[in-house]
XYZ file of N, CA and C in Angstrom:
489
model
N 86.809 95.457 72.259
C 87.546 94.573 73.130
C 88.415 95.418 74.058
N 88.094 95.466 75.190
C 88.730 96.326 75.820
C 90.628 96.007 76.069
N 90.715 94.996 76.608
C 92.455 94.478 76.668
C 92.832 92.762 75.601
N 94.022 93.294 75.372
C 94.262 91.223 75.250
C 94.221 90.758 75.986
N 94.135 89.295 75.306
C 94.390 88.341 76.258
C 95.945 88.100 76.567
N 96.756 88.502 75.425
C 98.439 88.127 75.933
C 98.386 86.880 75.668
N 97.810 85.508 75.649
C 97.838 83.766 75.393
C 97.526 83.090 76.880
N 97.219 84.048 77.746
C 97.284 83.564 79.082
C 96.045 83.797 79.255
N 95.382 82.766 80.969
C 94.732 82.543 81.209
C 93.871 83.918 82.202
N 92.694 84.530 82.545
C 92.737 85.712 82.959
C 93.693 85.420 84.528
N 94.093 85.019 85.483
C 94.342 85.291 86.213
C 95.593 85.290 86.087
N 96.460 84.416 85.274
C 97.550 84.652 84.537
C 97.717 86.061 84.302
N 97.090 86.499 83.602
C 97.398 87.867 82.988
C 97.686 88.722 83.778
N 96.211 89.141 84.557
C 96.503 89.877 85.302
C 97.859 89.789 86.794
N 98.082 88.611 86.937
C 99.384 89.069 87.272
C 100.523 88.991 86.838
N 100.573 89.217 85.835
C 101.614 88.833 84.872
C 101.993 90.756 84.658
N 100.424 91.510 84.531
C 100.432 92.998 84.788
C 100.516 93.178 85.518
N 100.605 92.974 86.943
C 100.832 93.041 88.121
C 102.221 93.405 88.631
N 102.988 92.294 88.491
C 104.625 92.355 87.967
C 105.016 92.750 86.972
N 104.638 93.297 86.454
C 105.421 94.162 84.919
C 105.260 95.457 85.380
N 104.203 95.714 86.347
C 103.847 97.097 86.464
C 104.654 97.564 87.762
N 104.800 96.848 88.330
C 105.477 96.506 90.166
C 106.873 96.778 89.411
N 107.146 96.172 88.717
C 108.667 96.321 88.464
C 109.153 97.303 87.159
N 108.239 97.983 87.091
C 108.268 99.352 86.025
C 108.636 100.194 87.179
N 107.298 100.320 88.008
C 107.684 101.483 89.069
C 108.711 101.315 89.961
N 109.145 100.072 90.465
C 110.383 100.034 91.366
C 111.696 99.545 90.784
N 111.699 99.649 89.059
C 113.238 99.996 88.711
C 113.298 101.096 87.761
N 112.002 101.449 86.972
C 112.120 102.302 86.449
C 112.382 101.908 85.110
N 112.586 101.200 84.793
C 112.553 100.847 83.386
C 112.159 98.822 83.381
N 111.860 98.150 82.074
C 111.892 97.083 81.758
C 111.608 96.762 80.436
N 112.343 95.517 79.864
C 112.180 95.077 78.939
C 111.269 94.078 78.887
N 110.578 94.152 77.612
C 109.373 92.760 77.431
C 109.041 93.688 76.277
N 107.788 92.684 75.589
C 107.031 92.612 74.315
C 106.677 93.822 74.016
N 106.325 93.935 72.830
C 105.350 95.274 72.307
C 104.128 95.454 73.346
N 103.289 93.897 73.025
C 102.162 94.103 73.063
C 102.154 94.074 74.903
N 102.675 93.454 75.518
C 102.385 93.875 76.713
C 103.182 94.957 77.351
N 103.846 95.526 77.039
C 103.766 96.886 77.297
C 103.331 98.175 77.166
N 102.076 97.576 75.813
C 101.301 98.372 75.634
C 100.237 98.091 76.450
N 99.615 97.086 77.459
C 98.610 96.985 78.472
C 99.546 97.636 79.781
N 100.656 97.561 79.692
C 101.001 98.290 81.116
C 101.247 99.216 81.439
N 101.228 100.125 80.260
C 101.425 101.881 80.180
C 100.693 102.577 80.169
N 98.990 101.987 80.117
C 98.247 102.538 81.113
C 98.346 102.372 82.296
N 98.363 101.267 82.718
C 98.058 101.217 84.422
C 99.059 101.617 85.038
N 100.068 101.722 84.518
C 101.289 102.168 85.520
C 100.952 103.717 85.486
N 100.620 104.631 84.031
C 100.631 105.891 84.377
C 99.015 106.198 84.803
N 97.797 105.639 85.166
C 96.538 105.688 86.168
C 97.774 105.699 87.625
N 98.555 105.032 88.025
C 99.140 105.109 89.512
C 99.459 106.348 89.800
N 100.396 106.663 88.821
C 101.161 108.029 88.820
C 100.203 108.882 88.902
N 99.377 108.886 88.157
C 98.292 110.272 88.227
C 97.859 110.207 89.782
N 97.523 108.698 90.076
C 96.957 109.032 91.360
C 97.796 109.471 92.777
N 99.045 109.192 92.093
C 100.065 109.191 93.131
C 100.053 111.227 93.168
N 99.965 111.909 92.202
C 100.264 112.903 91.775
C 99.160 113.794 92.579
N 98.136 113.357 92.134
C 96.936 113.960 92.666
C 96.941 114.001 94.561
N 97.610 112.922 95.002
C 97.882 113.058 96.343
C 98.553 112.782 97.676
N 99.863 113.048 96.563
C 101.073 112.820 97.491
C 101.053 114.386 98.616
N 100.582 115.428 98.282
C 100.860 116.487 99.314
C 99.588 116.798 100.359
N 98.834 115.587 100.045
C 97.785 115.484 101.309
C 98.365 114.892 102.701
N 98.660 115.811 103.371
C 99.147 115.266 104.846
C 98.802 116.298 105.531
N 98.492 116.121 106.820
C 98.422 117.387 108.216
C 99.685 117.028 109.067
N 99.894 117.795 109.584
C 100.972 118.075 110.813
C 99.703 118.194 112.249
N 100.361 116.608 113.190
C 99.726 116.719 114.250
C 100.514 116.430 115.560
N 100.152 117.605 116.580
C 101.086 117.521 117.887
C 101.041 116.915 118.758
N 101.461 116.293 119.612
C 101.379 115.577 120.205
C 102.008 115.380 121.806
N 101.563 115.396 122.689
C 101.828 115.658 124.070
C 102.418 113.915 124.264
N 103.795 114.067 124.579
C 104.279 112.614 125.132
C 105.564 112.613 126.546
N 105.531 111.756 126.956
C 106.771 111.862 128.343
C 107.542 110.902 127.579
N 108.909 111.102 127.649
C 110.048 111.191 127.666
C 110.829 109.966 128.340
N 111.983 109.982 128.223
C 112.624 108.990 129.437
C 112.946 109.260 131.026
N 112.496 110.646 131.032
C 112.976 111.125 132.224
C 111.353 111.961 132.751
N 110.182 110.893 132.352
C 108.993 111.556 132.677
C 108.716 113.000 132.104
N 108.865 114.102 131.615
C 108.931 114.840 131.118
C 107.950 114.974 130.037
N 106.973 116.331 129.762
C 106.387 116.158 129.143
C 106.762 117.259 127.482
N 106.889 116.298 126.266
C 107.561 116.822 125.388
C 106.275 116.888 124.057
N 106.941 117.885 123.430
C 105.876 118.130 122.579
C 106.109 117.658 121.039
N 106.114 116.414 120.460
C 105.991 116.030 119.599
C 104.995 116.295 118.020
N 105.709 116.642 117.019
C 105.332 116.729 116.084
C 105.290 115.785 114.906
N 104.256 114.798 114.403
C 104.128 113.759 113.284
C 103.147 113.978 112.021
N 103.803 113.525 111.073
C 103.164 113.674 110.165
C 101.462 112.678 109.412
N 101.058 113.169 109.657
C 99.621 111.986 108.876
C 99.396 111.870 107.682
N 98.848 110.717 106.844
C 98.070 111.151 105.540
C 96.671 111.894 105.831
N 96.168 112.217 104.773
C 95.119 113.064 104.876
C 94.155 111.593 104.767
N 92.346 111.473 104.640
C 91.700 110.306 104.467
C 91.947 109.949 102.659
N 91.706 110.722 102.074
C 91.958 110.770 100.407
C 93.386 109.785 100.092
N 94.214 110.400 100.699
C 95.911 109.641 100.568
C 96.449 108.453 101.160
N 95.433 108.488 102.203
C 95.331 106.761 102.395
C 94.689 106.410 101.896
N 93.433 106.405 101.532
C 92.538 105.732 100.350
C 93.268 105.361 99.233
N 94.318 105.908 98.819
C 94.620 106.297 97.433
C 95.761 105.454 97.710
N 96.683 105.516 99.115
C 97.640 104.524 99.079
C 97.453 103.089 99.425
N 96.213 102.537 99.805
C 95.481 101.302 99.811
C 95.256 101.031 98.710
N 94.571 101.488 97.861
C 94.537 100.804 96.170
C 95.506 100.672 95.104
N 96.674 101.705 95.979
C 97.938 101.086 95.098
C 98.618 100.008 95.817
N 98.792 99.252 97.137
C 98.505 98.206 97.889
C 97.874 97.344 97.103
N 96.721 97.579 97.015
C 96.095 96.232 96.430
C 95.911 95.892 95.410
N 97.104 96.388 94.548
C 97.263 96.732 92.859
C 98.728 95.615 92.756
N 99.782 96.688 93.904
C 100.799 96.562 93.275
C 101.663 95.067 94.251
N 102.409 94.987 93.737
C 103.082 93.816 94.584
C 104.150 94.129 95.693
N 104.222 93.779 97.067
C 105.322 94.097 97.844
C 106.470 93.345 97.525
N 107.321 94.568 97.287
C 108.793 93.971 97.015
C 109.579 94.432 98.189
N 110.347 93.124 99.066
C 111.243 93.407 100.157
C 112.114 94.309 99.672
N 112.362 95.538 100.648
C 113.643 96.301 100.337
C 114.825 95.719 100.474
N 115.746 95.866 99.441
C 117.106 95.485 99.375
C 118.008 95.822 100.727
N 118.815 94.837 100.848
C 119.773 95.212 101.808
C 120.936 95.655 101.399
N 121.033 96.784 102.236
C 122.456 97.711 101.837
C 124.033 96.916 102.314
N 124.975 97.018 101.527
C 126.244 96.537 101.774
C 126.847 96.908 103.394
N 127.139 95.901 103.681
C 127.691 96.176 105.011
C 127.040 96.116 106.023
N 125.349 95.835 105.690
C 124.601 96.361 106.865
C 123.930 95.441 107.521
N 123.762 95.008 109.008
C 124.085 93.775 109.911
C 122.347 93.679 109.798
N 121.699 92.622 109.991
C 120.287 92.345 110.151
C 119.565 93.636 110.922
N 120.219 94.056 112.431
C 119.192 94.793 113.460
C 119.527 96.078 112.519
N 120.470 96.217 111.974
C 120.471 97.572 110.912
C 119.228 98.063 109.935
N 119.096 96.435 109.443
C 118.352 96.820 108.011
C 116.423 96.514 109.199
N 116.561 95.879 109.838
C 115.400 95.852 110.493
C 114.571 97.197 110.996
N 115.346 98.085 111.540
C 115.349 99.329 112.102
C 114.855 100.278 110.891
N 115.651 100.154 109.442
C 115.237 100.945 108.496
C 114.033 100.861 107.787
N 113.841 99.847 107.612
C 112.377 99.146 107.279
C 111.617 98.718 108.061
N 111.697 98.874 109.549
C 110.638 98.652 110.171
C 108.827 98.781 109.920
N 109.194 100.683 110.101
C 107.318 101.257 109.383
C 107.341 101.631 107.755
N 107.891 100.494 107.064
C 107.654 101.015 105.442
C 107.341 99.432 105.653
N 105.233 100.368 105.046
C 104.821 98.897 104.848
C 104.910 98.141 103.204
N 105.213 99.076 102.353
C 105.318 99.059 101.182
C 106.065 99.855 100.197
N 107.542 99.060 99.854
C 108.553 100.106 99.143
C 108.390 100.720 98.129
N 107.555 100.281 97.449
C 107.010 100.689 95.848
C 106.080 101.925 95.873
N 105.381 101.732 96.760
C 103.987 102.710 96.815
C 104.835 103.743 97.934
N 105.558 103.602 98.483
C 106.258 104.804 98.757
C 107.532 105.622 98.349
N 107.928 104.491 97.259
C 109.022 105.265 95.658
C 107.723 106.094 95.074
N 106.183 105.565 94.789
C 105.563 106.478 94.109
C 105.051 107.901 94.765
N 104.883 107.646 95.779
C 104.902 109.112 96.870
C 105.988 109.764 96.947
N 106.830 109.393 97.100
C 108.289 110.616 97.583
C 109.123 110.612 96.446
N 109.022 109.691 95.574
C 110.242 110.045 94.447
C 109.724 110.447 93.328
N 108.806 109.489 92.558
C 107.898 109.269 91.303
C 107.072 111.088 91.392
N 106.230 110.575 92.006
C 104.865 112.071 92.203
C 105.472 113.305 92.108
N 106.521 113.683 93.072
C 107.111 114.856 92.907
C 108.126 115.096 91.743
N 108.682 114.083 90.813
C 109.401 114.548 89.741
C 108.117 114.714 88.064
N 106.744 114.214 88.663
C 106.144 114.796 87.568
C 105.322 115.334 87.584
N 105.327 116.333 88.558
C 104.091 117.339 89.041
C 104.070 118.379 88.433
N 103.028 118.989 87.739
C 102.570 119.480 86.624
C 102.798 119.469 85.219
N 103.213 117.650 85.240
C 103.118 116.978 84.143
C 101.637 116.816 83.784
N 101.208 116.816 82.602
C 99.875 116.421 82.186
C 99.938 115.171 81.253
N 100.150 113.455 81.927
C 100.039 112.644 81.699
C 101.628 112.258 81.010
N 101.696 110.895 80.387
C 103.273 110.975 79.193
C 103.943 110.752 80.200
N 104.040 110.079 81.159
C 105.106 109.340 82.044
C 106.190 108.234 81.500
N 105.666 107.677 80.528
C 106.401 106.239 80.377
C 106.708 106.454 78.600
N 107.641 106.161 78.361
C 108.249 105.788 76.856
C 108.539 105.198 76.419
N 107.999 104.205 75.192
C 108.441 103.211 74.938
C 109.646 103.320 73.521
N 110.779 102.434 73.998
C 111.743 102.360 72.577
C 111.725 100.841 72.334
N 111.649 100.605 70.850
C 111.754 99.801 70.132
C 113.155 99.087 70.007
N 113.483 97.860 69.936
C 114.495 97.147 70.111
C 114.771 95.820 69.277
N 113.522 95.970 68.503
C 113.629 95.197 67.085
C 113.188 93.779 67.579
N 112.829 92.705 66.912
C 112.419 91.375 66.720
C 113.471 90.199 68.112
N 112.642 89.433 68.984
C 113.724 88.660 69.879
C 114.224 87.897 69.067
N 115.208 86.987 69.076
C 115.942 85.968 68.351
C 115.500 84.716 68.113
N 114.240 84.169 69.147
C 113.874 82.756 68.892
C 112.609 82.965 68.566
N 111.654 84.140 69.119
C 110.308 83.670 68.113
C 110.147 85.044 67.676
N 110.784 86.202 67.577
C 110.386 87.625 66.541
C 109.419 88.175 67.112
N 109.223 87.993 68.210
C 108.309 88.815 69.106
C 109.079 90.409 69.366
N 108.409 91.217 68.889
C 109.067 92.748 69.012
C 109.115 93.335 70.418
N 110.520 93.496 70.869
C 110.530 93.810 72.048
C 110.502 95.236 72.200
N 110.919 95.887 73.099
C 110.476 97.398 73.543
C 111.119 97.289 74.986
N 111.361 98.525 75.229
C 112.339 98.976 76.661
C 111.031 100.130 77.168
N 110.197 100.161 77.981
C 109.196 100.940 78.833
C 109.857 101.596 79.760
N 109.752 102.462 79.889
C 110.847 103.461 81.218
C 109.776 104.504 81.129
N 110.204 105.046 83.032
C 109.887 106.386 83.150
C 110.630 107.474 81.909
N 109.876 108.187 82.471
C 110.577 109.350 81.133
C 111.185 109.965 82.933
């Protein structure tokens, strides 16, 4: 049998892993059941690996552009490589977009401006933050601690976190 069922229906489930896994990687830790955190500690650490394998695929490309004053200036941007967009499309179509939070103090055209080209906050916590703190890790991303029986039905809970 390859996974549970969890008591839910399959499309249930799977997004039920969907959001458990979305919100592993973009807080870094969560509480829930034994048993489904034992279906989500694979798939969350399959991301990571893949995130790992190709977060440092990018080229540097130049770029001839005019200016405000007509002028011709020589611009430098960064690309993914084809592999790292591939790789950041299937964590897209894995993971769930979560709107970035708005920072204290900060007026709408503020937070608009910052999030403009982030098409996805999660899958780019797993590129720039996640990938590079476990690089030449060999797998063992996530840890689970035990937290003993819930109070109304004794379902054994567990705390899942990055390590």
């Amino acid at each position: 049998m390859p996974n549970r069922k969890l008591g839910k229906p399959s499309d249930q489930r799977r997004a039920m892993l969907r959001n458990l896994t979305t919100a592993l990687l973009w807080n870094g830790k969560i509480v829930t059941t034994e048993t489904r955190a034992k279906e989500v500690r694979p798939i969350a650490e399959k991301l990571i690996t893949l995130a790992i394998s190709e977060y440092k695929n990018t080229t540097v490309v130049r770029k001839e552009k005019r200016n405000d004053k007509q002028q011709i200036v020589e611009v430098e941007k960064i690309n993914d490589m084809p592999s790292k967009l591939h790789a950041r499309r299937q964590m897209m179509a894995y993971l769930y977009n979560v709107p970035e939070p708005k920072k204290a103090k900060e007026t709408k055209k503020e937070y608009h401006a910052r999030t403009v080209g982030v098409s996805s906050p999660v899958v780019e916590k797993l590129f720039r933050e996640i990938a590079p703190k476990y690089d030449g890790r060999n797998g063992g991303y996530t840890r689970m601690l035990k937290l003993g029986p819930r109070r109304g039905d004794a379902a054994e809970m567990v705390v899942l976190e990055l390590i």
